[in-house]
Short mmCIF file of C-alpha atoms in Angstrom, two decimals:
data_model
loop_
_atom_site.label_atom_id
_atom_site.label_comp_id
_atom_site.label_asym_id
_atom_site.label_seq_id
_atom_site.Cartn_x
_atom_site.Cartn_y
_atom_site.Cartn_z
CA MET A 1136 -96.14 3.99 -21.48
CA ASP A 1137 -93.52 7.22 -20.59
CA SER A 1138 -92.81 5.91 -16.98
CA ILE A 1139 -89.87 3.58 -16.79
CA GLN A 1140 -89.60 3.63 -12.89
CA GLY A 1141 -89.83 0.11 -11.49
CA SER A 1142 -91.67 -0.65 -8.08
CA ASP A 1143 -88.12 -1.66 -6.72
CA GLY A 1144 -87.19 1.74 -7.42
CA ARG A 1145 -84.01 0.83 -9.23
CA TRP A 1146 -84.87 2.07 -12.90
CA ILE A 1147 -81.36 0.72 -14.53
CA GLU A 1148 -82.48 -2.83 -13.01
CA GLU A 1149 -85.53 -2.78 -14.99
CA GLU A 1150 -84.35 -0.68 -18.07
CA MET A 1151 -81.77 -3.79 -18.62
CA ALA A 1152 -83.38 -6.63 -16.72
CA TYR A 1153 -83.41 -8.82 -20.01
CA ALA A 1154 -79.61 -8.62 -20.59
CA ASN A 1155 -78.15 -11.61 -21.31
CA PHE A 1156 -74.54 -12.73 -21.75
CA GLY A 1157 -75.06 -16.38 -21.64
CA ASP A 1158 -73.43 -16.83 -18.24
CA LEU A 1159 -75.53 -16.22 -15.02
CA ARG A 1160 -72.43 -14.87 -13.05
CA LEU A 1161 -71.95 -12.06 -15.73
CA ASN A 1162 -75.56 -11.09 -15.97
CA LYS A 1163 -75.45 -10.66 -12.12
CA ARG A 1164 -72.18 -8.73 -12.50
CA PHE A 1165 -73.73 -6.64 -15.03
CA GLN A 1166 -76.72 -5.64 -12.91
CA VAL A 1167 -74.36 -4.23 -10.23
CA LEU A 1168 -72.22 -2.53 -12.65
CA ALA A 1169 -75.06 -0.89 -14.37
CA SER A 1170 -76.48 0.43 -10.72
CA GLU A 1171 -73.18 1.78 -9.71
CA LEU A 1172 -72.59 3.55 -13.05
CA ALA A 1173 -76.10 4.98 -13.43
CA ALA A 1174 -75.82 6.03 -10.10
CA HIS A 1175 -72.56 7.80 -10.54
CA PRO A 1176 -72.74 8.38 -14.34
CA SER A 1177 -69.67 10.91 -14.65
CA TYR A 1178 -67.39 9.35 -12.19
CA PRO A 1179 -64.40 7.10 -13.27
CA ILE A 1180 -64.91 3.52 -13.00
CA ASN A 1181 -62.97 2.96 -9.91
CA HIS A 1182 -64.54 6.13 -8.52
CA ALA A 1183 -68.19 4.82 -9.30
CA SER A 1184 -67.27 1.35 -7.89
CA THR A 1185 -67.91 0.42 -4.22
CA ASP A 1186 -64.63 -1.01 -3.38
CA TRP A 1187 -61.62 -2.54 -5.08
CA ALA A 1188 -63.27 -5.88 -5.77
CA ALA A 1189 -66.03 -3.90 -7.71
CA THR A 1190 -63.61 -2.12 -9.68
CA LYS A 1191 -61.79 -5.04 -10.64
CA ALA A 1192 -65.39 -7.07 -11.75
CA ALA A 1193 -66.08 -3.76 -13.84
CA TYR A 1194 -62.77 -4.00 -15.54
CA ARG A 1195 -63.05 -7.77 -16.40
CA PHE A 1196 -66.48 -7.06 -17.85
CA PHE A 1197 -65.48 -4.69 -20.44
CA ASP A 1198 -62.52 -6.64 -21.00
CA ASN A 1199 -64.83 -10.19 -21.55
CA PRO A 1200 -64.70 -11.53 -24.99
CA LYS A 1201 -68.59 -12.81 -24.56
CA VAL A 1202 -69.95 -9.27 -23.98
CA SER A 1203 -70.97 -7.36 -27.00
CA ALA A 1204 -72.28 -3.74 -27.50
CA GLU A 1205 -75.18 -5.36 -29.23
CA GLN A 1206 -76.15 -7.15 -25.65
CA ILE A 1207 -75.59 -4.41 -23.66
CA LEU A 1208 -78.05 -2.70 -25.84
CA ALA A 1209 -80.82 -5.10 -26.63
CA PRO A 1210 -82.73 -4.67 -23.61
CA HIS A 1211 -82.74 -1.01 -23.78
CA PHE A 1212 -84.17 -1.43 -27.46
CA LEU A 1213 -86.81 -3.56 -26.05
CA SER A 1214 -87.71 -0.93 -23.12
CA THR A 1215 -87.73 1.66 -26.02
CA GLN A 1216 -90.51 -0.47 -27.47
CA LEU A 1217 -92.63 -0.99 -24.24
CA ARG A 1218 -92.05 3.00 -23.89
CA ALA A 1219 -93.50 3.70 -27.29
CA ARG A 1220 -96.49 1.36 -27.20
CA GLY A 1221 -98.76 4.32 -26.21
CA HIS A 1222 -97.75 6.46 -29.37
CA GLN A 1223 -98.87 5.76 -33.12
CA ARG A 1224 -96.51 7.54 -34.78
CA LEU A 1225 -92.61 7.78 -33.68
CA ILE A 1226 -90.00 10.60 -35.22
CA VAL A 1227 -86.86 8.67 -35.17
CA VAL A 1228 -83.89 10.93 -35.49
CA GLN A 1229 -80.35 9.26 -37.32
CA ASP A 1230 -76.95 11.19 -36.89
CA THR A 1231 -73.14 10.48 -36.13
CA SER A 1232 -70.93 11.47 -33.93
CA VAL A 1233 -67.17 11.45 -33.14
CA ILE A 1234 -65.77 10.46 -29.78
CA ASP A 1235 -62.29 11.99 -29.50
CA PHE A 1236 -59.49 9.93 -27.63
CA THR A 1237 -56.96 11.56 -29.12
CA ARG A 1238 -55.30 12.48 -25.82
CA HIS A 1239 -55.37 8.90 -24.62
CA MET A 1240 -51.91 8.01 -26.42
CA LYS A 1241 -51.74 4.23 -24.62
CA THR A 1242 -55.31 3.39 -26.31
CA ILE A 1243 -55.12 0.81 -29.00
CA ASP A 1244 -57.01 0.17 -32.09
CA LEU A 1245 -58.59 3.56 -32.56
CA GLY A 1246 -59.42 5.22 -36.21
CA SER A 1247 -59.21 8.58 -37.94
CA ILE A 1248 -61.93 10.98 -36.74
CA GLY A 1249 -60.74 13.59 -39.49
CA LYS A 1250 -57.74 15.47 -40.59
CA LEU A 1251 -56.48 18.73 -39.45
CA LYS A 1252 -54.66 21.27 -41.53
CA ASP A 1253 -51.28 20.24 -40.93
CA GLY A 1254 -52.24 16.66 -41.94
CA PHE A 1255 -52.46 15.33 -38.11
CA GLU A 1256 -55.49 12.78 -37.75
CA PRO A 1257 -56.95 12.92 -34.74
CA GLN A 1258 -58.06 9.37 -33.04
CA GLY A 1259 -60.89 8.07 -31.67
CA LEU A 1260 -64.67 6.11 -32.22
CA LEU A 1261 -67.24 6.95 -34.48
CA LEU A 1262 -70.95 6.70 -33.03
CA HIS A 1263 -74.18 6.48 -35.00
CA ALA A 1264 -77.31 6.29 -33.39
CA ALA A 1265 -81.15 6.15 -34.13
CA LEU A 1266 -83.29 8.01 -31.48
CA ALA A 1267 -86.87 7.55 -31.22
CA LEU A 1268 -88.90 10.45 -30.17
CA SER A 1269 -92.65 10.70 -29.15
CA GLU A 1270 -94.60 13.79 -31.63
CA LYS A 1271 -93.88 16.11 -28.84
CA GLY A 1272 -90.25 15.43 -28.82
CA LEU A 1273 -89.88 13.31 -25.71
CA PRO A 1274 -86.86 10.91 -26.03
CA LEU A 1275 -88.34 7.22 -25.74
CA GLY A 1276 -85.06 5.76 -26.11
CA LEU A 1277 -82.77 4.24 -28.91
CA LEU A 1278 -83.61 1.90 -31.61
CA HIS A 1279 -80.21 1.61 -32.95
CA GLN A 1280 -76.65 2.56 -32.05
CA LYS A 1281 -73.07 1.29 -33.35
CA THR A 1282 -69.99 2.21 -32.37
CA TRP A 1283 -66.51 1.61 -33.98
CA PRO A 1284 -63.03 2.71 -35.11
CA ARG A 1285 -62.76 3.78 -39.02
CA GLN A 1286 -61.12 1.66 -41.21
CA THR A 1287 -59.19 3.28 -43.93
CA ARG A 1288 -60.46 2.00 -47.03
CA LYS A 1289 -58.40 2.49 -50.61
CA LYS A 1290 -60.87 4.91 -52.40
CA GLY A 1291 -61.48 4.71 -56.41
CA LYS A 1292 -59.28 6.60 -58.86
CA ASN A 1293 -62.05 8.70 -60.01
CA SER A 1294 -65.73 9.33 -59.06
CA HIS A 1295 -66.92 6.87 -61.35
CA GLU A 1296 -64.80 3.93 -60.17
CA GLU A 1297 -65.85 5.14 -56.32
CA SER A 1298 -69.64 4.98 -57.40
CA LEU A 1299 -69.23 1.13 -58.42
CA VAL A 1300 -68.34 0.34 -54.91
CA PRO A 1301 -71.02 -1.50 -53.27
CA ILE A 1302 -72.76 0.62 -50.44
CA GLU A 1303 -72.05 -1.99 -48.07
CA LYS A 1304 -68.19 -1.24 -48.02
CA LYS A 1305 -68.88 2.60 -47.64
CA GLU A 1306 -68.81 4.52 -44.59
CA SER A 1307 -72.53 5.75 -45.45
CA PHE A 1308 -73.87 2.19 -45.05
CA LYS A 1309 -74.36 3.42 -41.62
CA TRP A 1310 -77.69 5.06 -42.66
CA PHE A 1311 -78.93 1.89 -44.08
CA GLU A 1312 -77.92 -0.06 -41.10
CA GLY A 1313 -79.96 2.34 -38.95
CA LEU A 1314 -83.21 2.15 -41.16
CA ARG A 1315 -83.23 -1.58 -40.95
CA ASN A 1316 -82.58 -1.58 -37.11
CA ILE A 1317 -85.28 1.02 -36.58
CA LEU A 1318 -87.64 -1.17 -38.88
CA LYS A 1319 -86.54 -4.24 -36.70
CA ASN A 1320 -87.23 -2.64 -33.40
CA ALA A 1321 -90.21 -0.60 -34.27
CA PRO A 1322 -92.40 -3.05 -36.39
CA ASP A 1323 -95.57 -2.02 -35.03
CA HIS A 1324 -95.44 1.68 -35.26
CA GLU A 1325 -95.72 4.79 -38.20
CA VAL A 1326 -92.21 5.93 -38.54
CA VAL A 1327 -90.96 9.48 -39.95
CA MET A 1328 -87.08 9.15 -39.94
CA VAL A 1329 -85.25 12.28 -39.81
CA CYS A 1330 -81.54 12.90 -41.03
CA ASP A 1331 -79.42 15.90 -41.62
CA ARG A 1332 -77.64 16.57 -45.16
CA GLU A 1333 -75.09 13.60 -44.55
CA GLY A 1334 -78.45 11.29 -44.73
CA ASP A 1335 -79.21 12.80 -48.55
CA ILE A 1336 -78.65 9.56 -50.20
CA TYR A 1337 -80.63 8.35 -53.32
CA GLU A 1338 -81.00 4.75 -52.18
CA LEU A 1339 -81.64 5.51 -48.76
CA LEU A 1340 -84.70 7.41 -49.75
CA GLU A 1341 -85.51 4.84 -52.02
CA GLU A 1342 -85.20 1.88 -49.25
CA SER A 1343 -87.33 4.37 -46.91
CA LEU A 1344 -90.08 4.74 -49.39
CA THR A 1345 -90.25 0.68 -50.20
CA SER A 1346 -89.92 -0.02 -46.26
CA GLY A 1347 -92.93 2.41 -45.84
CA VAL A 1348 -91.15 4.86 -43.92
CA ASP A 1349 -91.68 8.43 -44.07
CA PHE A 1350 -88.41 10.70 -43.85
CA VAL A 1351 -87.58 14.60 -43.55
CA VAL A 1352 -84.31 14.66 -44.80
CA ARG A 1353 -82.06 18.18 -45.54
CA VAL A 1354 -80.97 18.44 -49.06
CA LEU A 1355 -77.41 18.41 -49.77
CA HIS A 1356 -77.37 17.31 -53.23
CA PRO A 1357 -78.52 19.41 -56.58
CA ARG A 1358 -80.53 16.32 -57.81
CA MET A 1359 -81.58 16.38 -61.41
CA LEU A 1360 -85.60 16.33 -61.64
CA GLU A 1361 -87.87 14.85 -64.15
CA ASP A 1362 -90.16 18.16 -64.40
CA GLU A 1363 -92.45 18.66 -67.74
CA GLU A 1364 -92.07 22.40 -67.20
CA PHE A 1365 -88.66 23.13 -66.69
CA GLY A 1366 -86.91 19.81 -68.34
CA ASP A 1367 -83.62 19.32 -67.15
CA VAL A 1368 -83.23 21.14 -64.13
CA ASN A 1369 -81.74 20.31 -60.65
CA VAL A 1370 -84.01 20.98 -57.24
CA PHE A 1371 -82.32 24.05 -56.33
CA ASP A 1372 -82.87 25.93 -59.48
CA ARG A 1373 -86.36 24.60 -59.44
CA ILE A 1374 -86.89 26.21 -56.03
CA ALA A 1375 -85.57 29.29 -57.24
CA PHE A 1376 -88.08 29.15 -60.14
CA SER A 1377 -91.00 28.91 -57.54
CA SER A 1378 -92.92 31.92 -56.00
CA VAL A 1379 -92.51 32.51 -52.17
CA GLN A 1380 -96.08 31.13 -50.60
CA SER A 1381 -95.71 33.04 -47.21
CA ARG A 1382 -93.66 34.46 -44.48
CA ILE A 1383 -93.04 33.47 -41.11
CA THR A 1384 -91.23 34.89 -38.24
CA ILE A 1385 -89.11 32.39 -35.64
CA GLU A 1386 -87.05 32.85 -32.79
CA ILE A 1387 -83.33 31.81 -32.72
CA PRO A 1388 -82.07 30.98 -29.53
CA GLY A 1389 -79.02 32.62 -28.27
CA SER A 1390 -75.66 30.65 -27.68
CA GLY A 1391 -72.41 31.40 -25.86
CA LYS A 1392 -71.50 32.98 -29.21
CA ARG A 1393 -74.43 35.00 -30.43
CA PRO A 1394 -77.43 36.76 -28.56
CA ALA A 1395 -81.25 35.44 -29.38
CA ARG A 1396 -82.74 37.12 -32.24
CA LYS A 1397 -85.72 36.77 -34.36
CA ALA A 1398 -85.43 35.76 -38.23
CA HIS A 1399 -87.95 36.49 -40.95
CA LEU A 1400 -88.04 33.46 -43.31
CA ALA A 1401 -89.83 33.00 -46.69
CA VAL A 1402 -91.23 30.04 -47.05
CA LYS A 1403 -91.96 27.73 -50.26
CA PHE A 1404 -93.01 24.37 -50.98
CA LEU A 1405 -93.66 22.23 -54.08
CA PRO A 1406 -93.94 18.69 -55.35
CA VAL A 1407 -90.80 17.39 -57.27
CA THR A 1408 -89.90 13.99 -58.91
CA TYR A 1409 -86.13 12.69 -58.38
CA SER A 1410 -84.81 11.73 -61.36
CA ALA A 1411 -83.73 8.22 -61.29
CA TYR A 1412 -81.43 8.48 -64.64
CA PRO A 1413 -80.10 12.19 -64.60
CA ARG A 1414 -80.24 13.55 -68.34
CA GLY A 1415 -81.48 10.30 -69.23
CA ILE A 1416 -78.10 8.56 -68.86
CA LYS A 1417 -78.37 4.97 -67.49
CA THR A 1418 -75.15 4.07 -65.49
CA LYS A 1419 -74.36 0.90 -63.53
CA GLN A 1420 -74.65 2.98 -60.59
CA VAL A 1421 -78.29 4.11 -61.36
CA GLN A 1422 -79.72 1.28 -63.65
CA ASN A 1423 -81.66 -0.41 -60.79
CA ARG A 1424 -82.96 3.01 -59.54
CA SER A 1425 -86.89 4.67 -59.95
CA HIS A 1426 -88.05 8.08 -60.16
CA ILE A 1427 -89.28 9.31 -56.67
CA ASP A 1428 -92.11 11.72 -56.07
CA LEU A 1429 -91.79 13.81 -53.14
CA GLN A 1430 -92.33 17.15 -51.55
CA ILE A 1431 -89.80 19.93 -51.02
CA VAL A 1432 -89.87 22.39 -48.02
CA HIS A 1433 -87.61 25.42 -48.16
CA LEU A 1434 -87.19 28.39 -45.94
CA PHE A 1435 -84.81 31.27 -46.26
CA GLU A 1436 -84.01 34.40 -44.41
CA GLU A 1437 -84.15 37.10 -47.10
CA ASN A 1438 -82.44 39.96 -45.10
CA PRO A 1439 -80.28 38.47 -42.25
CA PRO A 1440 -78.92 41.18 -39.80
CA SER A 1441 -75.42 42.29 -40.81
CA GLY A 1442 -72.57 39.84 -39.71
CA GLU A 1443 -75.25 37.01 -39.39
CA SER A 1444 -75.12 34.15 -41.67
CA PRO A 1445 -78.98 33.93 -43.22
CA VAL A 1446 -81.16 30.86 -42.04
CA HIS A 1447 -81.63 28.38 -44.69
CA TRP A 1448 -83.57 25.09 -44.67
CA THR A 1449 -84.24 22.77 -48.00
CA LEU A 1450 -85.91 19.53 -46.94
CA VAL A 1451 -87.18 16.71 -48.84
CA THR A 1452 -89.96 14.49 -47.53
CA THR A 1453 -92.56 12.13 -48.02
CA LEU A 1454 -94.88 14.03 -46.06
CA GLU A 1455 -97.68 15.83 -47.42
CA SER A 1456 -96.82 19.67 -47.88
CA LYS A 1457 -99.79 21.16 -49.99
CA THR A 1458 -100.59 23.86 -47.77
CA LEU A 1459 -98.56 25.97 -45.39
CA LYS A 1460 -99.85 24.19 -42.11
CA ASP A 1461 -98.30 21.21 -43.74
CA ALA A 1462 -94.90 22.73 -44.66
CA LEU A 1463 -94.67 24.03 -41.00
CA GLU A 1464 -95.26 20.75 -39.67
CA VAL A 1465 -92.64 19.30 -41.89
CA VAL A 1466 -90.36 22.07 -40.31
CA ARG A 1467 -91.23 21.34 -36.57
CA ILE A 1468 -90.42 17.39 -37.29
CA TYR A 1469 -87.27 18.61 -38.60
CA LYS A 1470 -86.49 20.85 -35.78
CA LEU A 1471 -86.63 17.96 -33.48
CA ARG A 1472 -83.50 16.64 -34.69
CA TRP A 1473 -81.74 18.70 -32.35
CA GLN A 1474 -82.67 16.26 -29.57
CA ILE A 1475 -79.90 13.72 -30.63
CA GLU A 1476 -77.46 16.50 -30.58
CA LEU A 1477 -78.41 17.02 -26.80
CA TYR A 1478 -78.18 13.08 -26.46
CA PHE A 1479 -74.72 13.24 -27.95
CA LYS A 1480 -73.87 16.31 -25.36
CA SER A 1481 -75.08 14.18 -22.44
CA LEU A 1482 -73.34 11.19 -23.31
CA LYS A 1483 -69.97 13.18 -23.67
CA THR A 1484 -70.33 16.21 -21.21
CA GLY A 1485 -72.56 14.35 -18.83
CA CYS A 1486 -71.29 10.93 -19.00
CA GLY A 1487 -67.47 12.17 -19.88
CA ILE A 1488 -67.05 9.06 -21.81
CA GLU A 1489 -64.01 10.89 -23.78
CA ASN A 1490 -62.06 10.62 -20.14
CA CYS A 1491 -62.51 6.96 -19.93
CA ARG A 1492 -59.12 5.20 -20.34
CA LEU A 1493 -60.01 1.41 -20.74
CA GLY A 1494 -56.73 0.77 -23.02
CA SER A 1495 -58.34 -0.23 -26.37
CA ALA A 1496 -61.04 0.52 -28.71
CA GLU A 1497 -62.91 -2.99 -28.15
CA LYS A 1498 -63.56 -2.22 -24.39
CA LEU A 1499 -64.40 1.45 -24.98
CA VAL A 1500 -67.32 0.59 -27.14
CA ARG A 1501 -68.78 -1.97 -24.77
CA TYR A 1502 -68.42 0.88 -21.96
CA ILE A 1503 -70.32 3.57 -24.24
CA ALA A 1504 -73.02 1.18 -24.98
CA LEU A 1505 -73.96 1.17 -21.42
CA GLN A 1506 -73.21 4.99 -20.69
CA SER A 1507 -75.62 5.59 -23.69
CA VAL A 1508 -78.49 4.24 -21.69
CA ILE A 1509 -77.68 6.56 -18.72
CA ALA A 1510 -77.22 9.49 -21.02
CA TRP A 1511 -80.61 8.76 -22.69
CA ARG A 1512 -82.21 9.03 -19.07
CA VAL A 1513 -81.20 12.18 -18.38
CA LEU A 1514 -81.99 13.63 -21.79
CA TRP A 1515 -85.63 11.80 -20.91
CA MET A 1516 -85.82 13.28 -17.54
CA THR A 1517 -85.05 16.72 -19.06
CA PHE A 1518 -87.85 16.52 -21.83
CA LEU A 1519 -90.28 14.75 -19.31
CA ASN A 1520 -90.92 18.23 -17.91
CA ARG A 1521 -91.82 19.74 -20.96
CA THR A 1522 -94.12 16.99 -22.45
CA ASN A 1523 -95.93 15.68 -18.87
CA PRO A 1524 -95.44 18.63 -16.67
CA GLU A 1525 -98.25 17.66 -14.36
CA MET A 1526 -97.85 14.04 -14.23
CA SER A 1527 -96.34 12.54 -10.61
CA SER A 1528 -92.79 12.53 -10.33
CA GLU A 1529 -93.41 8.78 -9.32
CA SER A 1530 -92.95 8.23 -13.23
CA PHE A 1531 -89.24 8.76 -12.80
CA LEU A 1532 -88.28 9.06 -8.97
CA THR A 1533 -88.35 6.34 -6.29
CA GLU A 1534 -90.15 7.19 -3.05
CA ASP A 1535 -86.83 7.56 -1.23
CA GLU A 1536 -85.61 9.81 -4.30
CA TRP A 1537 -88.56 12.20 -4.00
CA LYS A 1538 -88.35 12.34 -0.09
CA THR A 1539 -84.89 13.15 -0.39
CA LEU A 1540 -85.30 16.01 -2.99
CA TRP A 1541 -87.81 17.35 -0.58
CA PHE A 1542 -85.49 17.45 2.17
CA LYS A 1543 -82.90 19.18 0.18
CA LYS A 1544 -85.40 21.85 -1.31
CA HIS A 1545 -86.74 22.67 2.20
CA ARG A 1546 -83.46 22.10 4.18
CA ARG A 1547 -83.33 25.77 5.36
CA HIS A 1548 -86.90 26.13 6.25
CA ILE A 1549 -86.23 22.97 8.21
CA LYS A 1550 -83.15 23.88 10.04
CA SER A 1551 -84.67 27.39 10.79
CA GLY A 1552 -87.96 25.51 12.47
CA LYS A 1553 -90.21 27.16 9.86
CA ILE A 1554 -91.79 23.79 8.80
CA LYS A 1555 -91.41 20.32 10.31
CA ALA A 1556 -88.77 17.73 9.02
CA LYS A 1557 -91.76 15.35 7.51
CA PRO A 1558 -92.30 15.00 3.70
CA PRO A 1559 -95.54 15.29 2.37
CA LYS A 1560 -97.70 12.17 1.80
CA HIS A 1561 -97.70 12.69 -1.94
CA PRO A 1562 -95.00 13.26 -4.41
CA PRO A 1563 -94.30 16.59 -6.33
CA SER A 1564 -95.21 16.89 -10.16
CA ASN A 1565 -92.75 16.10 -12.79
CA ARG A 1566 -92.08 19.87 -13.40
CA GLU A 1567 -91.71 20.89 -9.53
CA ALA A 1568 -89.16 17.87 -9.21
CA ILE A 1569 -87.16 18.52 -12.09
CA ARG A 1570 -86.97 22.21 -10.98
CA TRP A 1571 -86.06 21.23 -7.58
CA ILE A 1572 -83.21 18.68 -9.00
CA ALA A 1573 -82.17 21.58 -11.43
CA MET A 1574 -82.02 24.07 -8.29
CA GLN A 1575 -79.28 21.86 -6.88
CA GLY A 1576 -77.29 22.07 -10.01
CA GLY A 1577 -77.47 26.09 -10.02
CA PHE A 1578 -80.66 26.79 -11.83
CA LEU A 1579 -82.28 30.01 -10.04
CA GLY A 1580 -85.92 28.99 -11.00
CA ARG A 1581 -86.69 32.75 -11.37
CA LYS A 1582 -89.83 34.11 -13.14
CA GLY A 1583 -87.70 35.08 -16.42
CA ASP A 1584 -85.50 31.87 -16.22
CA GLY A 1585 -87.75 29.87 -18.59
CA GLU A 1586 -87.26 25.89 -17.72
CA PRO A 1587 -84.13 24.14 -16.58
CA GLY A 1588 -81.62 22.67 -19.05
CA GLN A 1589 -79.89 19.48 -19.30
CA ILE A 1590 -76.61 20.44 -17.66
CA THR A 1591 -78.17 21.67 -14.67
CA ILE A 1592 -80.73 18.88 -14.24
CA TRP A 1593 -77.69 16.64 -14.65
CA ARG A 1594 -75.48 18.30 -12.17
CA GLY A 1595 -78.63 18.52 -9.67
CA TRP A 1596 -79.12 14.64 -10.38
CA LEU A 1597 -75.39 13.67 -9.43
CA ASP A 1598 -76.16 15.83 -6.12
CA LEU A 1599 -79.59 14.15 -5.35
CA MET A 1600 -78.04 10.56 -5.78
CA ALA A 1601 -75.11 11.13 -3.42
CA ALA A 1602 -77.95 12.41 -0.87
CA VAL A 1603 -80.19 9.35 -1.58
CA GLU A 1604 -77.46 6.98 -0.48
CA LEU A 1605 -77.00 8.85 2.82
CA TYR A 1606 -81.16 8.66 3.33
CA GLU A 1607 -81.60 4.78 2.56
CA LEU A 1608 -79.05 4.26 4.97
#
């Protein structure tokens, strides 16, 4: 079930239909607020609201102690479950992003989001999310999200003392909360959890295994192995001792800072056993651990071009990796991690959440929760085009929306008299509609342009929403 469009044509109302704040008036106010922000996601609250009364109601909503981010996101989590029904296996990506409010000097209760060389600490919020994807990478929605100001904790005097601090009191506990909410919100699915190097936590790998959740995690730590052939050896040295099994060539897309290029990678894959007791030493930190049998997939660029950093990935996984085909499937799954980076980009660049001035961290957390659903929506549209291009665009557009889009696409031919101002009986396909939307945002649609990107779709979507209001009137 990849479609989220309701028969009434207001996707946000269906998406958030089960929102319940224990107050009927508050529920109704939320639906109005959600619809206004969804129609104008990058606008400030006072601009997105229809009038001053609606603006005041919006500010009161985000200031209401009866409202929590969990309540705002709960109906979206449920809708994600509904969209996931047709998918046996989900790829769920966990990651953290920082939201910078340093420029908002009057906003209270923010926390540190890092430290600069001069000792200055920018202020803002941390956001940790778990985004569910289909096997093809279609973003089905969030299964977990938490936003909070970092609280300064006095660390132990040394590494041993720090290791004795319960995981629940550490910032890294966010990964465990994410895993537990993935299990809670996707109880009937096979799950492959994907994490970057920050998620390389022994206890997290253990808990995933015992919970029946597969994972692909980029390796950070040189963990010691139980290895009959090499004895006490860490994972990176063990990889160095193994032979290259194959070589592949991949395309590295260009960015504003570098041109696109090809990379020739050597591939290694091998089974390993993570040691519960490194070098046979049982400390209080590791006394309850068990040895873990896992697979390693290692890719590295042997001869990168001059001035270029070599491509280098070491992945640890529970997925079978006995053949090159298996290993490349693990790599494909890890590459889907980029979807959550695009989600964060949608939230910050598209919704412009770092520009919001609500005055306190508590209000901002509620505001970000609602904008998160809108940010996911645009990301979903972007990839719906790539995963289901021939499906009818009624999967995400109302009749008024696709007809308005048709008028905008053909307005010059209508003005010149080449075609009549009469939309067709049937809507365009997903691919046609998304490209038409992107063209309103600057996408040229030439033969060599490929598929439209997130930013042009976002700009076109805003343009379309403004036009739809006039069409409906």
